[in-house]
Amino acid sequence: MITGTARSGRYQVWVTALLSLNFGILFFDRNALNFLMPFVQPDLNLSNTQVGMFSSALSLTWALSGLLVGRISDKLGSRKPVVVVATVAFCLCSFISGAASSFMMLLGARLLMGAAEGGVMPVSHSMIVSEVAPERRGLAMGVAQNLGSNLLGSGLAPILLVPIAVAAGWRTGFYLAAVPGLITAALIWFTLREPPAEVHDDASPRVTLREAFSHRNVILCALISILLVSYLVVCWAFMPLYLTKARGFAPETMGWLMATLGISAGLGSFVVPAISDAIGRRPVMIFFSFLGVILPLGGLYYEGSTWVLAAIFFFGWGLNGLFPMFMATIPSESVDPRLTATLTGVVMGTGEVLGGVLSPFFAGSLADAYGLSAPLWLMFGCTILAGILTLGLIESAPRVVARRAVPAMAFGA
C-alpha cells in the first residue's frame, strides 16, 4: 500500500488520478450503448422511445444507488470497499449487455448497471475531500469526475467501439468494455487506503441534511443538476442517431464528432474547475451554462465544414466541466464537509431521477412524434434555464471568499 500522510502531494495525485481512471472506465461502459445504438437499434428492432428508455432506466437506478450508497458510506465511514465492489459489479453488467437478445433483456442489464455505478462518484468525492488539500479541492474533484469519464467515456469510446462494431459486431464492444474495470478495482483495493475520519471541534455542531437543504446553493445545485443532466443524457442518447439519420453522416464521422465532446470535457475537467478556484464558482457556472446553447444549435443549423462543426461541439460541451462543481464542490463548500458523499448522492440523484430518467423518455417520445431534431431543442431549453439558475448562486470558492473577507475585516476595523 502507498504510504504517506493524508495530504502528501504524491498520494493526493495518485488518489485523484486512480479514481478518475476508474470513473472513466465506468462511463465507457455507461456510454457504450449510446455509441453502439446505430447498430443495436436495427438489430433489436427498437423504437426511439425504447432507445430513450435505456437511458431512463440506467439513470433511475443510478440515482437511487447514489442516494442510498452515499448515505450508507457516510454513516459507516467505509469508502474504499464500496468503490471496489461497485466497480466489479458494473463490469459484469457490461458482459450481460453484450449478451442481450431482446429489448427487455437489455433494459434489465441497464437497470443493474445503473445500480452498480450510481454510488461510485459520491463516495469517490468523499475520499477526495478527506485526502486533498482544500485549496486544490475544486481541481481534484473536477479531474476525478470529468477527466477520465470524458477522455474514456466520451472521447475514446466512440473512436474504439464504432470500428469494433463494424468489424466484429456490437456485442463484442460490450465484452471488451468490461475488462479494464477489473484492473482498476484491483488497483484501488491494493494501493488506496481507507481515508481517515475527519476530526471536528464539538463546538461546531454538525449540520443536518435538512439544514443543508435550507441553504440556497444546495437547492440551486439540485435544480441545475436536473437540467444539465437532462442536457447530457439526451445528447448521449440521441445525438449519434441525429447525426447518422437526420444529418446523413457516416457512422465513423459520427464517432469522431462525438469523440470531440470527450476531448472537450477531458480538458474542461481540470481547466474549468481550476478557473473557478481562482476567480470563483459563480461566474464560471454562469458563463459555461449559457455557452452550452451553441452545441444543439450547431447540430441543427450549421451546414458547413465538419471541422467547424467539431469546433462548435468542442466549445459547447465545455459546460461538462461544471458537473463536479454543482454536484459536489459547491454543496460541500456551502455546508458541513462531512455531508459530502450524502449531498453529492442527493444532488446527483435528483439530477438523475428528474433529469436523467424523465428527459430521455420524453425526448424519445418527442423524436417519434416530431423527428430527431426535437431532442436537440430540449437540450437548448435545458441549458438556458440552467444558466438563469446560476445567477442566484452564492460564491463558495475558498480563495475568493477569503479575498473578499480581507477588505470587509479591514473596513470593520
Coordinates of C-alpha atoms in Angstrom, one line a residue:
M1 CA 0.0 0.0 0.0
I2 CA 1.2 3.5 -0.8
T3 CA 2.4 5.2 2.3
G4 CA 2.3 8.9 3.3
T5 CA 0.2 11.3 5.2
A6 CA -3.3 12.1 4.3
R7 CA -2.3 15.2 2.3
S8 CA 1.1 14.3 0.9
G9 CA 1.4 15.6 -2.6
R10 CA 2.2 12.3 -4.1
Y11 CA -0.7 10.5 -2.6
Q12 CA -3.2 13.3 -3.4
V13 CA -2.2 12.9 -7.1
W14 CA -2.5 9.2 -7.0
V15 CA -5.9 9.1 -5.3
T16 CA -7.3 11.7 -7.8
A17 CA -5.8 10.0 -10.9
L18 CA -6.9 6.5 -10.0
L19 CA -10.4 7.5 -9.1
S20 CA -10.6 9.5 -12.3
L21 CA -9.4 6.5 -14.3
N22 CA -11.9 4.2 -12.6
F23 CA -14.8 6.6 -13.2
G24 CA -13.7 6.9 -16.8
I25 CA -14.0 3.2 -17.3
L26 CA -17.4 3.3 -15.6
F27 CA -18.5 6.0 -18.1
F28 CA -17.0 4.0 -21.0
D29 CA -19.4 1.2 -20.0
R30 CA -22.3 3.6 -19.5
N31 CA -21.9 5.3 -22.8
A32 CA -21.1 2.2 -24.9
L33 CA -24.8 1.6 -25.7
N34 CA -25.3 5.2 -27.0
F35 CA -22.4 4.9 -29.5
L36 CA -23.4 1.4 -30.5
M37 CA -27.1 2.3 -30.8
P38 CA -27.0 2.8 -34.7
F39 CA -26.1 -0.9 -34.8
V40 CA -28.2 -2.1 -31.8
Q41 CA -31.5 -0.3 -32.9
P42 CA -32.0 -2.1 -36.2
D43 CA -30.7 -5.5 -34.8
L44 CA -33.2 -5.5 -31.9
N45 CA -35.9 -3.5 -33.9
L46 CA -36.1 -0.7 -31.3
S47 CA -38.3 2.5 -31.5
N48 CA -36.9 5.9 -30.5
T49 CA -39.0 5.7 -27.3
Q50 CA -37.3 2.4 -26.4
V51 CA -33.9 4.0 -27.1
G52 CA -34.8 6.7 -24.6
M53 CA -36.0 4.2 -22.0
F54 CA -32.5 2.6 -21.8
S55 CA -31.1 5.9 -20.6
S56 CA -34.0 6.5 -18.3
A57 CA -33.7 3.0 -16.7
L58 CA -30.0 3.4 -16.1
S59 CA -30.4 6.9 -14.7
L60 CA -33.2 5.7 -12.3
T61 CA -31.2 3.0 -10.7
W62 CA -28.0 5.2 -10.8
A63 CA -29.9 7.9 -8.9
L64 CA -31.3 5.5 -6.3
S65 CA -28.0 3.9 -5.8
G66 CA -26.2 7.2 -5.4
L67 CA -28.7 8.3 -2.8
L68 CA -28.5 5.1 -0.8
V69 CA -24.8 4.3 -1.1
G70 CA -23.6 7.8 -0.4
R71 CA -25.7 8.0 2.8
I72 CA -24.6 4.5 3.9
S73 CA -21.0 5.3 3.3
D74 CA -21.2 8.5 5.3
K75 CA -22.8 6.6 8.2
L76 CA -20.4 3.7 8.2
G77 CA -17.3 5.6 7.4
S78 CA -16.3 2.9 4.9
R79 CA -15.5 4.1 1.3
K80 CA -12.8 2.0 -0.4
P81 CA -14.7 -1.3 -0.3
V82 CA -17.8 0.4 -1.7
V83 CA -16.0 1.6 -4.8
V84 CA -14.3 -1.7 -5.4
V85 CA -17.5 -3.8 -5.2
A86 CA -19.4 -1.4 -7.4
T87 CA -16.6 -1.4 -10.0
V88 CA -16.6 -5.2 -10.3
A89 CA -20.4 -5.2 -10.5
F90 CA -20.7 -2.7 -13.4
C91 CA -18.1 -4.8 -15.3
L92 CA -20.3 -7.8 -15.0
C93 CA -23.3 -5.8 -16.2
S94 CA -21.4 -4.9 -19.4
F95 CA -21.0 -8.5 -20.2
I96 CA -24.7 -9.0 -19.7
S97 CA -25.4 -6.1 -22.1
G98 CA -23.4 -7.8 -24.8
A99 CA -25.4 -11.0 -24.4
A100 CA -28.8 -9.3 -24.6
S101 CA -31.1 -10.7 -27.3
S102 CA -34.2 -8.6 -26.7
F103 CA -35.4 -5.1 -25.5
M104 CA -36.3 -6.4 -22.1
M105 CA -33.0 -8.3 -21.5
L106 CA -31.0 -5.2 -22.5
L107 CA -33.3 -3.0 -20.3
G108 CA -32.7 -5.3 -17.4
A109 CA -28.9 -5.1 -17.9
R110 CA -29.1 -1.3 -17.9
L111 CA -31.1 -1.2 -14.7
L112 CA -28.4 -3.4 -13.0
M113 CA -25.6 -1.3 -14.4
G114 CA -27.1 1.9 -13.0
A115 CA -27.5 0.3 -9.6
A116 CA -23.8 -0.8 -9.7
E117 CA -22.4 2.6 -10.9
G118 CA -24.5 5.1 -9.0
G119 CA -22.6 5.1 -5.7
V120 CA -19.1 5.3 -7.2
M121 CA -18.8 9.1 -7.7
P122 CA -20.4 10.3 -4.4
V123 CA -18.1 8.0 -2.5
S124 CA -15.1 8.9 -4.6
H125 CA -15.7 12.6 -4.0
S126 CA -15.9 11.9 -0.3
M127 CA -12.5 10.2 -0.5
I128 CA -11.0 13.2 -2.3
V129 CA -12.4 15.7 0.3
S130 CA -10.7 13.7 3.0
E131 CA -7.3 13.4 1.2
V132 CA -6.9 16.5 -0.9
A133 CA -6.0 20.0 0.5
P134 CA -8.9 22.5 0.3
E135 CA -7.1 24.9 -2.0
R136 CA -6.8 22.2 -4.6
R137 CA -10.2 20.5 -3.9
G138 CA -12.1 22.1 -6.9
L139 CA -9.4 21.0 -9.3
A140 CA -9.1 17.5 -7.8
M141 CA -12.9 16.9 -7.8
G142 CA -13.1 18.2 -11.4
V143 CA -10.4 15.8 -12.5
A144 CA -11.8 12.8 -10.7
Q145 CA -15.3 13.3 -12.1
N146 CA -14.6 14.6 -15.5
L147 CA -11.2 13.9 -16.9
G148 CA -11.3 10.1 -17.1
S149 CA -15.0 9.9 -17.7
N150 CA -14.8 12.2 -20.7
L151 CA -11.5 11.1 -22.2
L152 CA -12.5 7.5 -22.0
G153 CA -16.3 7.5 -21.8
S154 CA -16.9 10.3 -24.4
G155 CA -13.6 10.5 -26.2
L156 CA -12.1 7.0 -26.6
A157 CA -15.4 5.1 -26.5
P158 CA -16.9 6.2 -29.9
I159 CA -13.5 6.0 -31.7
L160 CA -12.9 2.5 -30.4
L161 CA -16.4 1.0 -30.3
V162 CA -17.7 2.0 -33.7
P163 CA -14.9 0.3 -35.7
I164 CA -15.3 -2.8 -33.4
A165 CA -19.0 -2.9 -34.1
V166 CA -18.4 -2.6 -37.9
A167 CA -15.7 -5.3 -37.9
A168 CA -16.9 -7.7 -35.2
G169 CA -20.4 -6.7 -34.2
W170 CA -21.8 -4.6 -31.4
R171 CA -21.8 -7.4 -28.8
T172 CA -18.0 -7.6 -28.9
G173 CA -17.8 -3.9 -28.0
F174 CA -19.7 -4.6 -24.7
Y175 CA -17.5 -7.5 -23.9
L176 CA -14.3 -5.6 -24.4
A177 CA -15.6 -2.6 -22.4
A178 CA -16.0 -4.8 -19.3
V179 CA -12.3 -5.8 -18.8
P180 CA -10.5 -2.6 -17.7
G181 CA -12.7 -2.1 -14.7
L182 CA -11.5 -5.3 -13.1
I183 CA -7.9 -3.9 -13.3
T184 CA -8.8 -0.6 -11.6
A185 CA -10.8 -2.4 -8.9
A186 CA -7.6 -4.3 -8.0
L187 CA -5.5 -1.1 -8.0
I188 CA -8.0 0.7 -5.7
W189 CA -8.0 -2.3 -3.3
F190 CA -4.3 -2.7 -3.1
T191 CA -3.0 0.9 -3.4
L192 CA -5.5 3.1 -1.7
R193 CA -6.2 3.3 2.0
E194 CA -9.4 3.9 3.7
P195 CA -9.5 7.7 4.2
P196 CA -9.1 8.9 7.8
A197 CA -12.1 10.1 9.6
E198 CA -12.5 13.9 9.8
V199 CA -11.9 15.3 13.2
H200 CA -14.2 18.3 14.1
D201 CA -14.5 20.5 17.0
D202 CA -17.5 19.7 19.1
A203 CA -18.1 23.4 19.5
S204 CA -19.0 23.4 15.8
P205 CA -22.0 21.1 15.6
R206 CA -22.7 19.0 12.5
V207 CA -25.2 20.4 10.1
T208 CA -28.1 18.0 9.5
L209 CA -29.2 17.1 6.0
R210 CA -32.4 19.1 6.5
E211 CA -30.5 22.2 7.4
A212 CA -28.2 21.6 4.5
F213 CA -31.1 21.8 2.1
S214 CA -32.2 25.1 3.6
H215 CA -29.0 26.6 2.0
R216 CA -29.7 28.4 -1.3
N217 CA -26.7 26.8 -3.0
V218 CA -27.7 23.3 -2.3
I219 CA -31.2 23.8 -3.7
L220 CA -30.0 25.6 -6.8
C221 CA -27.4 23.0 -7.4
A222 CA -30.1 20.3 -7.3
L223 CA -32.2 22.2 -9.8
I224 CA -29.2 22.8 -12.1
S225 CA -28.4 19.1 -11.8
I226 CA -31.8 18.2 -13.2
L227 CA -31.4 20.5 -16.2
L228 CA -27.8 19.8 -17.1
V229 CA -28.0 16.0 -16.5
S230 CA -31.0 16.2 -18.9
Y231 CA -28.8 18.0 -21.4
L232 CA -26.1 15.4 -21.2
V233 CA -28.2 12.2 -21.3
V234 CA -30.3 13.5 -24.2
C235 CA -27.2 14.4 -26.1
W236 CA -25.6 11.0 -25.5
A237 CA -28.8 9.1 -26.3
F238 CA -29.9 10.9 -29.5
M239 CA -27.0 12.9 -31.0
P240 CA -25.5 9.8 -32.6
L241 CA -28.9 8.9 -34.1
Y242 CA -29.4 12.5 -35.2
L243 CA -26.0 12.8 -36.9
T244 CA -26.4 9.5 -38.8
K245 CA -30.1 9.5 -39.6
A246 CA -31.1 13.2 -39.9
R247 CA -27.7 14.7 -41.0
G248 CA -26.6 11.7 -43.0
F249 CA -23.1 11.4 -41.5
A250 CA -21.3 8.1 -41.8
P251 CA -21.0 6.1 -38.5
E252 CA -17.2 6.7 -38.5
T253 CA -17.8 10.5 -38.9
M254 CA -20.4 10.4 -36.1
G255 CA -17.9 8.6 -33.9
W256 CA -15.2 11.2 -34.1
L257 CA -17.7 14.1 -33.8
M258 CA -18.9 12.6 -30.6
A259 CA -15.3 12.0 -29.6
T260 CA -14.8 15.7 -29.8
L261 CA -17.1 16.0 -26.8
G262 CA -14.9 13.7 -24.8
I263 CA -11.8 15.7 -25.7
S264 CA -13.6 19.0 -24.7
A265 CA -14.8 17.6 -21.4
G266 CA -11.4 16.0 -20.7
L267 CA -9.7 19.4 -20.9
G268 CA -12.6 21.1 -19.2
S269 CA -12.3 18.6 -16.3
F270 CA -9.3 20.5 -14.9
V271 CA -9.4 23.8 -16.8
V272 CA -12.9 24.8 -15.7
P273 CA -12.6 23.9 -12.0
A274 CA -9.1 25.4 -11.9
I275 CA -10.5 28.7 -13.2
S276 CA -13.3 28.6 -10.6
D277 CA -10.7 28.0 -7.9
A278 CA -9.1 31.3 -9.0
I279 CA -12.0 33.6 -10.0
G280 CA -14.9 32.0 -8.3
R281 CA -17.6 29.3 -8.8
R282 CA -20.4 31.6 -9.7
P283 CA -19.0 33.4 -12.8
V284 CA -17.7 30.2 -14.3
M285 CA -21.1 28.5 -13.7
I286 CA -22.9 31.3 -15.4
F287 CA -20.6 31.5 -18.5
F288 CA -20.4 27.9 -19.3
S289 CA -24.1 27.2 -18.7
F290 CA -25.1 29.7 -21.4
L291 CA -22.2 28.6 -23.7
G292 CA -23.9 25.2 -24.0
V293 CA -26.6 26.6 -26.4
I294 CA -24.1 26.6 -29.3
L295 CA -23.9 22.7 -29.4
P296 CA -27.6 21.9 -30.2
L297 CA -27.9 25.0 -32.4
G298 CA -24.8 24.0 -34.3
G299 CA -26.1 20.4 -34.8
L300 CA -29.4 21.8 -36.1
Y301 CA -28.3 24.6 -38.4
Y302 CA -24.6 24.5 -39.2
E303 CA -24.2 23.1 -42.7
G304 CA -20.5 23.9 -43.4
S305 CA -17.2 22.2 -42.8
T306 CA -17.3 19.2 -40.5
W307 CA -14.2 20.5 -38.8
V308 CA -16.1 23.7 -37.8
L309 CA -19.0 21.6 -36.6
A310 CA -16.5 19.7 -34.4
A311 CA -15.2 23.0 -33.0
I312 CA -18.8 24.0 -32.2
F313 CA -19.3 20.7 -30.4
F314 CA -15.9 21.2 -28.6
F315 CA -16.7 24.6 -27.1
G316 CA -20.4 24.0 -26.5
W317 CA -19.6 20.9 -24.4
G318 CA -17.4 23.0 -22.1
L319 CA -20.3 23.0 -19.7
N320 CA -19.4 19.5 -18.8
G321 CA -16.6 20.9 -16.6
L322 CA -19.3 22.3 -14.3
F323 CA -20.6 18.9 -13.2
P324 CA -18.3 18.3 -10.3
M325 CA -18.8 21.9 -9.2
F326 CA -22.6 21.8 -8.8
M327 CA -22.8 18.1 -7.8
A328 CA -20.1 18.2 -5.1
T329 CA -17.8 21.2 -4.8
I330 CA -20.3 24.0 -4.2
P331 CA -22.5 21.9 -1.9
S332 CA -19.6 20.7 0.2
E333 CA -18.2 24.2 0.5
S334 CA -21.6 25.6 1.5
V335 CA -22.3 23.2 4.4
D336 CA -20.6 20.7 6.7
P337 CA -18.0 18.8 4.6
R338 CA -18.8 15.6 6.4
L339 CA -22.0 15.5 4.3
T340 CA -20.1 15.5 1.1
A341 CA -21.0 11.9 0.0
T342 CA -24.6 12.3 1.1
L343 CA -25.0 15.7 -0.6
T344 CA -23.3 14.5 -3.8
G345 CA -25.5 11.5 -3.8
V346 CA -28.6 13.6 -3.3
V347 CA -27.8 16.3 -5.9
M348 CA -26.6 13.7 -8.4
G349 CA -29.6 11.5 -7.6
T350 CA -32.0 14.4 -8.0
G351 CA -30.5 15.2 -11.4
E352 CA -30.5 11.5 -12.5
V353 CA -34.1 10.9 -11.3
L354 CA -35.8 14.0 -12.6
G355 CA -33.4 14.7 -15.4
G356 CA -31.8 11.5 -16.4
V357 CA -34.8 9.3 -16.0
L358 CA -37.6 11.6 -17.4
S359 CA -35.8 13.5 -20.1
P360 CA -34.6 10.7 -22.4
F361 CA -38.0 9.1 -22.3
F362 CA -39.6 12.5 -23.0
A363 CA -37.0 13.2 -25.8
G364 CA -37.7 9.8 -27.3
S365 CA -41.4 10.4 -27.4
L366 CA -40.8 13.8 -29.0
A367 CA -38.5 12.3 -31.5
D368 CA -41.1 9.7 -32.5
A369 CA -43.7 12.5 -32.8
Y370 CA -41.8 15.4 -34.3
G371 CA -38.5 14.0 -35.6
L372 CA -34.9 13.6 -34.3
S373 CA -34.4 17.4 -34.1
A374 CA -36.8 17.6 -31.1
P375 CA -34.3 16.2 -28.6
L376 CA -31.8 18.9 -29.6
W377 CA -34.4 21.6 -28.9
L378 CA -34.9 20.1 -25.5
M379 CA -31.1 20.4 -24.9
F380 CA -31.3 24.1 -25.8
G381 CA -34.1 24.8 -23.3
C382 CA -32.3 23.0 -20.5
T383 CA -29.1 24.9 -20.8
I384 CA -30.9 28.3 -21.0
L385 CA -32.8 27.5 -17.8
A386 CA -29.7 26.3 -16.0
G387 CA -27.9 29.5 -16.9
I388 CA -30.7 31.5 -15.4
L389 CA -30.5 29.5 -12.1
T390 CA -26.7 30.0 -11.8
L391 CA -27.3 33.7 -11.4
G392 CA -28.7 33.0 -7.9
L393 CA -25.6 31.1 -6.6
I394 CA -23.7 32.4 -3.6
E395 CA -19.9 32.3 -4.1
S396 CA -18.2 29.5 -2.2
A397 CA -14.6 29.2 -3.6
P398 CA -12.3 29.3 -0.6
R399 CA -9.7 31.7 -2.2
V400 CA -12.4 34.1 -3.4
V401 CA -14.3 34.1 -0.2
A402 CA -11.0 34.7 1.7
R403 CA -10.0 37.6 -0.6
R404 CA -13.4 39.2 -0.1
A405 CA -13.2 38.8 3.7
V406 CA -10.0 40.8 4.0
P407 CA -11.4 44.1 2.8
A408 CA -14.5 43.5 4.9
M409 CA -12.4 42.9 8.0
A410 CA -10.3 46.0 7.3
F411 CA -13.4 48.1 6.8
G412 CA -14.9 46.7 10.1
A413 CA -11.6 47.5 11.9

